[in-house]
Amino acid sequence: MCISGFHEPHSPFIVPQRFIDMYDSDSLTIPEFPSDVEDERRETEGFSDEELRNVTHGYYAMTSQVDYHVGRILDELERLGLEEDTLVVFTSDHGEFLGEHLRYGKGWPGYDCISRVPCLVRWSDGVEDPGRTESGLVESVDLLPTLLEAAGIQIPSHLQGNSLEPALRDDEFSARESALLESKQGRTLRTDQYRYVHARDGSESLYRIDQGEYEDLSGEHPDIVSDLRHRLLNRVT
């Protein structure tokens, strides 16, 4: 196994000019905000349209820098004749606030812009119908059992995570009903529709995924909060 880690994309967004030149700041989109947050944005230093586009520009350029170096690795696999025998996984440990929620960087409570990360798999002998996209929920802990099964190694019974190999082979695949995120600040449970947040201080909140996770709906949907609280406790106890 070979692991190649990249610090990028990560602030400060200092990147060679050739990657900067790949993008036009004026053509980049910025986050959409609810009306109340939009009003706050215009009164908050550091979140003007120009500043949001500059941050996005740097992030995109740095992502392209990573893409370039990943390409070098894939080219070397081909040069060594290992392309057909190698399973390649590209993923990330977190995303980035690019102005969403009037924040930059990373952090709690793991909204989608932070916790929904790429997971790309290339496996010449194992992926059926390459180019497919699986939209079901998975977790980072699913990667290790996937690699073990792909290599023909028995998955230890105590290991966390579910093998994703059926999805790679385009067999019947049962995605998770929810995805768990844990940090020192608390835990969140993400379903197709909601994110339930249980903070370390015991407070709870509930957000709709399709509404950008801005408005806490826990007071309006106590039944959903109760259900997701129960499901989270079942995961961690």
mmCIF file of C-alpha atoms in Angstrom:
data_model
loop_
_atom_site.group_PDB
_atom_site.id
_atom_site.type_symbol
_atom_site.label_atom_id
_atom_site.label_comp_id
_atom_site.label_asym_id
_atom_site.label_seq_id
_atom_site.Cartn_x
_atom_site.Cartn_y
_atom_site.Cartn_z
ATOM 1 C CA MET A 1 0.000 0.000 0.000
ATOM 2 C CA CYS A 2 1.211 3.492 -0.859
ATOM 3 C CA ILE A 3 -0.317 6.568 0.794
ATOM 4 C CA SER A 4 0.307 10.035 -0.589
ATOM 5 C CA GLY A 5 -1.005 12.931 1.489
ATOM 6 C CA PHE A 6 -1.344 16.555 0.460
ATOM 7 C CA HIS A 7 -1.571 19.595 2.709
ATOM 8 C CA GLU A 8 -3.414 21.386 -0.078
ATOM 9 C CA PRO A 9 -6.041 22.689 -0.505
ATOM 10 C CA HIS A 10 -5.552 24.584 2.751
ATOM 11 C CA SER A 11 -5.161 28.185 3.800
ATOM 12 C CA PRO A 12 -3.169 30.270 3.248
ATOM 13 C CA PHE A 13 -3.936 29.818 -0.442
ATOM 14 C CA ILE A 14 -0.421 30.389 -1.736
ATOM 15 C CA VAL A 15 -0.107 28.544 -5.026
ATOM 16 C CA PRO A 16 2.043 28.756 -8.182
ATOM 17 C CA GLN A 17 0.776 31.366 -10.625
ATOM 18 C CA ARG A 18 0.058 28.838 -13.387
ATOM 19 C CA PHE A 19 -2.720 27.345 -11.279
ATOM 20 C CA ILE A 20 -4.064 30.784 -10.398
ATOM 21 C CA ASP A 21 -4.187 31.588 -14.109
ATOM 22 C CA MET A 22 -6.518 28.656 -14.746
ATOM 23 C CA TYR A 23 -9.449 30.602 -13.262
ATOM 24 C CA ASP A 24 -11.082 33.990 -13.711
ATOM 25 C CA SER A 25 -12.201 35.392 -10.353
ATOM 26 C CA ASP A 26 -15.029 37.383 -11.914
ATOM 27 C CA SER A 27 -16.647 34.222 -13.286
ATOM 28 C CA LEU A 28 -16.586 32.295 -10.001
ATOM 29 C CA THR A 29 -19.818 31.860 -8.067
ATOM 30 C CA ILE A 30 -20.146 32.737 -4.398
ATOM 31 C CA PRO A 31 -22.390 31.088 -1.795
ATOM 32 C CA GLU A 32 -26.074 31.938 -1.646
ATOM 33 C CA PHE A 33 -27.287 33.152 1.735
ATOM 34 C CA PRO A 34 -30.717 33.379 3.386
ATOM 35 C CA SER A 35 -31.972 36.962 3.488
ATOM 36 C CA ASP A 36 -31.120 37.510 7.163
ATOM 37 C CA VAL A 37 -27.604 36.127 6.699
ATOM 38 C CA GLU A 38 -27.198 38.187 3.529
ATOM 39 C CA ASP A 39 -27.981 41.340 5.512
ATOM 40 C CA GLU A 40 -25.449 40.330 8.150
ATOM 41 C CA ARG A 41 -22.847 39.539 5.481
ATOM 42 C CA ARG A 42 -22.983 43.025 4.059
ATOM 43 C CA GLU A 43 -22.219 44.428 7.503
ATOM 44 C CA THR A 44 -19.458 41.928 8.311
ATOM 45 C CA GLU A 45 -15.873 42.654 7.355
ATOM 46 C CA GLY A 46 -14.190 40.042 5.173
ATOM 47 C CA PHE A 47 -17.204 38.721 3.268
ATOM 48 C CA SER A 48 -17.681 41.097 0.348
ATOM 49 C CA ASP A 49 -18.326 39.598 -3.098
ATOM 50 C CA GLU A 50 -14.730 40.341 -4.066
ATOM 51 C CA GLU A 51 -13.293 38.707 -0.946
ATOM 52 C CA LEU A 52 -15.468 35.622 -1.356
ATOM 53 C CA ARG A 53 -14.365 35.250 -4.970
ATOM 54 C CA ASN A 54 -10.706 35.703 -4.032
ATOM 55 C CA VAL A 55 -10.914 32.926 -1.433
ATOM 56 C CA THR A 56 -12.743 30.656 -3.872
ATOM 57 C CA HIS A 57 -10.140 31.441 -6.533
ATOM 58 C CA GLY A 58 -7.303 30.413 -4.234
ATOM 59 C CA TYR A 59 -9.084 27.235 -3.187
ATOM 60 C CA TYR A 60 -9.824 26.208 -6.770
ATOM 61 C CA ALA A 61 -6.246 26.925 -7.833
ATOM 62 C CA MET A 62 -4.838 24.874 -4.981
ATOM 63 C CA THR A 63 -7.227 22.020 -5.797
ATOM 64 C CA SER A 64 -5.916 22.070 -9.368
ATOM 65 C CA GLN A 65 -2.389 21.889 -7.977
ATOM 66 C CA VAL A 66 -3.336 18.696 -6.129
ATOM 67 C CA ASP A 67 -4.956 17.361 -9.304
ATOM 68 C CA TYR A 68 -1.702 17.933 -11.176
ATOM 69 C CA HIS A 69 0.336 15.961 -8.635
ATOM 70 C CA VAL A 70 -2.208 13.129 -8.496
ATOM 71 C CA GLY A 71 -1.826 12.945 -12.261
ATOM 72 C CA ARG A 72 1.923 12.527 -11.827
ATOM 73 C CA ILE A 73 1.310 9.560 -9.521
ATOM 74 C CA LEU A 74 -1.078 7.935 -11.998
ATOM 75 C CA ASP A 75 1.402 8.500 -14.817
ATOM 76 C CA GLU A 76 4.108 6.763 -12.785
ATOM 77 C CA LEU A 77 1.856 3.770 -12.130
ATOM 78 C CA GLU A 78 1.341 3.496 -15.873
ATOM 79 C CA ARG A 79 5.066 3.818 -16.552
ATOM 80 C CA LEU A 80 5.794 1.004 -14.083
ATOM 81 C CA GLY A 81 3.142 -1.234 -15.616
ATOM 82 C CA LEU A 82 1.082 -1.240 -12.398
ATOM 83 C CA GLU A 83 -1.956 0.631 -13.665
ATOM 84 C CA GLU A 84 -4.121 -2.458 -14.193
ATOM 85 C CA ASP A 85 -3.191 -4.044 -10.852
ATOM 86 C CA THR A 86 -3.636 -1.034 -8.581
ATOM 87 C CA LEU A 87 -6.745 0.180 -6.784
ATOM 88 C CA VAL A 88 -6.553 3.952 -6.399
ATOM 89 C CA VAL A 89 -8.666 5.896 -3.893
ATOM 90 C CA PHE A 90 -8.761 9.687 -3.745
ATOM 91 C CA THR A 91 -10.503 11.274 -0.764
ATOM 92 C CA SER A 92 -10.160 14.022 1.820
ATOM 93 C CA ASP A 93 -10.466 14.412 5.578
ATOM 94 C CA HIS A 94 -12.596 17.563 5.394
ATOM 95 C CA GLY A 95 -13.964 20.250 3.120
ATOM 96 C CA GLU A 96 -13.789 24.015 3.549
ATOM 97 C CA PHE A 97 -15.911 26.989 4.485
ATOM 98 C CA LEU A 98 -15.594 29.376 1.547
ATOM 99 C CA GLY A 99 -17.826 31.965 3.170
ATOM 100 C CA GLU A 100 -20.785 29.698 3.902
ATOM 101 C CA HIS A 101 -22.277 30.519 7.306
ATOM 102 C CA LEU A 102 -19.971 33.577 7.229
ATOM 103 C CA ARG A 103 -16.991 31.402 8.017
ATOM 104 C CA TYR A 104 -13.684 30.401 6.481
ATOM 105 C CA GLY A 105 -11.543 27.335 7.138
ATOM 106 C CA LYS A 106 -12.987 24.230 8.756
ATOM 107 C CA GLY A 107 -14.848 23.356 11.918
ATOM 108 C CA TRP A 108 -17.891 22.299 13.884
ATOM 109 C CA PRO A 109 -20.643 21.245 13.375
ATOM 110 C CA GLY A 110 -19.590 19.664 10.098
ATOM 111 C CA TYR A 111 -22.105 21.073 7.666
ATOM 112 C CA ASP A 112 -22.032 19.505 4.206
ATOM 113 C CA CYS A 113 -19.424 21.968 2.932
ATOM 114 C CA ILE A 114 -17.098 20.484 5.575
ATOM 115 C CA SER A 115 -18.110 16.826 5.869
ATOM 116 C CA ARG A 116 -19.229 15.927 2.336
ATOM 117 C CA VAL A 117 -15.910 15.148 0.679
ATOM 118 C CA PRO A 118 -14.888 13.490 -2.601
ATOM 119 C CA CYS A 119 -14.285 9.759 -2.730
ATOM 120 C CA LEU A 120 -13.064 8.653 -6.153
ATOM 121 C CA VAL A 121 -12.075 5.068 -6.897
ATOM 122 C CA ARG A 122 -10.188 3.726 -9.917
ATOM 123 C CA TRP A 123 -9.796 -0.041 -10.114
ATOM 124 C CA SER A 124 -9.416 -1.489 -13.588
ATOM 125 C CA ASP A 125 -10.205 -5.076 -12.608
ATOM 126 C CA GLY A 126 -12.879 -4.301 -10.031
ATOM 127 C CA VAL A 127 -15.034 -1.352 -11.057
ATOM 128 C CA GLU A 128 -17.925 -2.286 -13.292
ATOM 129 C CA ASP A 129 -19.309 0.394 -15.589
ATOM 130 C CA PRO A 130 -16.686 3.017 -14.650
ATOM 131 C CA GLY A 131 -17.784 6.624 -14.494
ATOM 132 C CA ARG A 132 -20.797 5.901 -12.302
ATOM 133 C CA THR A 133 -21.706 8.048 -9.309
ATOM 134 C CA GLU A 134 -23.059 6.480 -6.120
ATOM 135 C CA SER A 135 -25.079 9.032 -4.167
ATOM 136 C CA GLY A 136 -25.750 6.998 -1.017
ATOM 137 C CA LEU A 137 -24.320 7.890 2.375
ATOM 138 C CA VAL A 138 -20.984 6.327 3.335
ATOM 139 C CA GLU A 139 -18.323 7.069 5.960
ATOM 140 C CA SER A 140 -14.545 7.292 5.907
ATOM 141 C CA VAL A 141 -14.372 4.185 8.108
ATOM 142 C CA ASP A 142 -15.827 2.233 5.170
ATOM 143 C CA LEU A 143 -12.599 2.573 3.195
ATOM 144 C CA LEU A 144 -10.453 0.103 5.142
ATOM 145 C CA PRO A 145 -12.879 -2.854 4.908
ATOM 146 C CA THR A 146 -13.325 -2.000 1.220
ATOM 147 C CA LEU A 147 -9.589 -2.236 0.588
ATOM 148 C CA LEU A 148 -9.294 -5.450 2.594
ATOM 149 C CA GLU A 149 -12.098 -7.164 0.683
ATOM 150 C CA ALA A 150 -10.717 -5.969 -2.646
ATOM 151 C CA ALA A 151 -7.352 -7.481 -1.712
ATOM 152 C CA GLY A 152 -8.948 -10.791 -0.706
ATOM 153 C CA ILE A 153 -8.171 -10.290 2.983
ATOM 154 C CA GLN A 154 -10.732 -11.321 5.577
ATOM 155 C CA ILE A 155 -12.317 -8.329 7.293
ATOM 156 C CA PRO A 156 -11.910 -8.574 11.096
ATOM 157 C CA SER A 157 -15.280 -8.778 12.840
ATOM 158 C CA HIS A 158 -14.401 -5.950 15.229
ATOM 159 C CA LEU A 159 -13.520 -3.507 12.454
ATOM 160 C CA GLN A 160 -15.716 -0.440 12.074
ATOM 161 C CA GLY A 161 -17.106 0.307 8.653
ATOM 162 C CA ASN A 162 -18.828 -1.507 5.801
ATOM 163 C CA SER A 163 -17.152 -2.658 2.617
ATOM 164 C CA LEU A 164 -18.114 -0.641 -0.438
ATOM 165 C CA GLU A 165 -16.934 -3.323 -2.854
ATOM 166 C CA PRO A 166 -20.505 -4.208 -3.952
ATOM 167 C CA ALA A 167 -20.919 -0.596 -5.088
ATOM 168 C CA LEU A 168 -17.660 -0.790 -7.040
ATOM 169 C CA ARG A 169 -18.778 -3.983 -8.761
ATOM 170 C CA ASP A 170 -22.221 -2.458 -9.427
ATOM 171 C CA ASP A 171 -23.852 -5.207 -7.349
ATOM 172 C CA GLU A 172 -26.738 -4.639 -4.965
ATOM 173 C CA PHE A 173 -25.452 -2.064 -2.491
ATOM 174 C CA SER A 174 -27.127 -0.855 0.684
ATOM 175 C CA ALA A 175 -25.931 2.625 1.560
ATOM 176 C CA ARG A 176 -26.082 3.836 5.132
ATOM 177 C CA GLU A 177 -29.313 5.341 6.421
ATOM 178 C CA SER A 178 -27.212 7.917 8.252
ATOM 179 C CA ALA A 179 -23.611 9.062 8.543
ATOM 180 C CA LEU A 180 -21.955 9.815 11.880
ATOM 181 C CA LEU A 181 -19.504 12.637 12.470
ATOM 182 C CA GLU A 182 -17.644 12.972 15.773
ATOM 183 C CA SER A 183 -15.399 15.718 17.142
ATOM 184 C CA LYS A 184 -14.389 17.135 20.506
ATOM 185 C CA GLN A 185 -17.297 19.596 20.232
ATOM 186 C CA GLY A 186 -19.926 16.882 19.871
ATOM 187 C CA ARG A 187 -21.539 14.557 17.350
ATOM 188 C CA THR A 188 -23.791 14.928 14.330
ATOM 189 C CA LEU A 189 -25.898 12.436 12.428
ATOM 190 C CA ARG A 190 -26.615 13.165 8.771
ATOM 191 C CA THR A 191 -29.476 11.536 6.873
ATOM 192 C CA ASP A 192 -30.691 12.192 3.333
ATOM 193 C CA GLN A 193 -32.840 15.061 4.612
ATOM 194 C CA TYR A 194 -31.503 16.263 7.954
ATOM 195 C CA ARG A 195 -28.455 16.901 10.080
ATOM 196 C CA TYR A 196 -28.982 16.336 13.792
ATOM 197 C CA VAL A 197 -26.400 18.014 16.017
ATOM 198 C CA HIS A 198 -25.735 16.981 19.612
ATOM 199 C CA ALA A 199 -23.182 19.345 21.124
ATOM 200 C CA ARG A 200 -20.879 18.517 24.003
ATOM 201 C CA ASP A 201 -22.870 20.825 26.311
ATOM 202 C CA GLY A 202 -26.004 18.747 25.648
ATOM 203 C CA SER A 203 -27.713 21.213 23.327
ATOM 204 C CA GLU A 204 -29.408 19.911 20.186
ATOM 205 C CA SER A 205 -30.184 21.369 16.784
ATOM 206 C CA LEU A 206 -31.688 20.135 13.533
ATOM 207 C CA TYR A 207 -31.083 21.377 10.000
ATOM 208 C CA ARG A 208 -32.544 20.610 6.583
ATOM 209 C CA ILE A 209 -29.854 19.603 4.120
ATOM 210 C CA ASP A 210 -31.653 21.120 1.130
ATOM 211 C CA GLN A 211 -31.985 24.483 2.894
ATOM 212 C CA GLY A 212 -28.263 24.968 3.382
ATOM 213 C CA GLU A 213 -28.320 24.010 7.082
ATOM 214 C CA TYR A 214 -28.880 27.581 8.238
ATOM 215 C CA GLU A 215 -32.085 27.446 10.285
ATOM 216 C CA ASP A 216 -32.378 25.346 13.445
ATOM 217 C CA LEU A 217 -35.637 23.403 13.097
ATOM 218 C CA SER A 218 -35.385 21.379 16.309
ATOM 219 C CA GLY A 219 -38.254 23.285 17.947
ATOM 220 C CA GLU A 220 -40.546 22.600 14.998
ATOM 221 C CA HIS A 221 -39.783 18.882 14.682
ATOM 222 C CA PRO A 222 -39.295 17.338 18.153
ATOM 223 C CA ASP A 223 -40.306 13.929 16.785
ATOM 224 C CA ILE A 224 -37.476 13.977 14.241
ATOM 225 C CA VAL A 225 -35.030 15.165 16.909
ATOM 226 C CA SER A 226 -36.087 12.306 19.179
ATOM 227 C CA ASP A 227 -35.718 9.733 16.412
ATOM 228 C CA LEU A 228 -32.274 10.945 15.343
ATOM 229 C CA ARG A 229 -31.107 11.244 18.953
ATOM 230 C CA HIS A 230 -32.067 7.604 19.483
ATOM 231 C CA ARG A 231 -30.302 6.536 16.289
ATOM 232 C CA LEU A 232 -27.167 8.444 17.241
ATOM 233 C CA LEU A 233 -27.085 6.858 20.705
ATOM 234 C CA ASN A 234 -27.416 3.418 19.110
ATOM 235 C CA ARG A 235 -24.333 4.175 17.008
ATOM 236 C CA VAL A 236 -22.085 5.313 19.851
ATOM 237 C CA THR A 237 -23.104 2.999 22.708
#
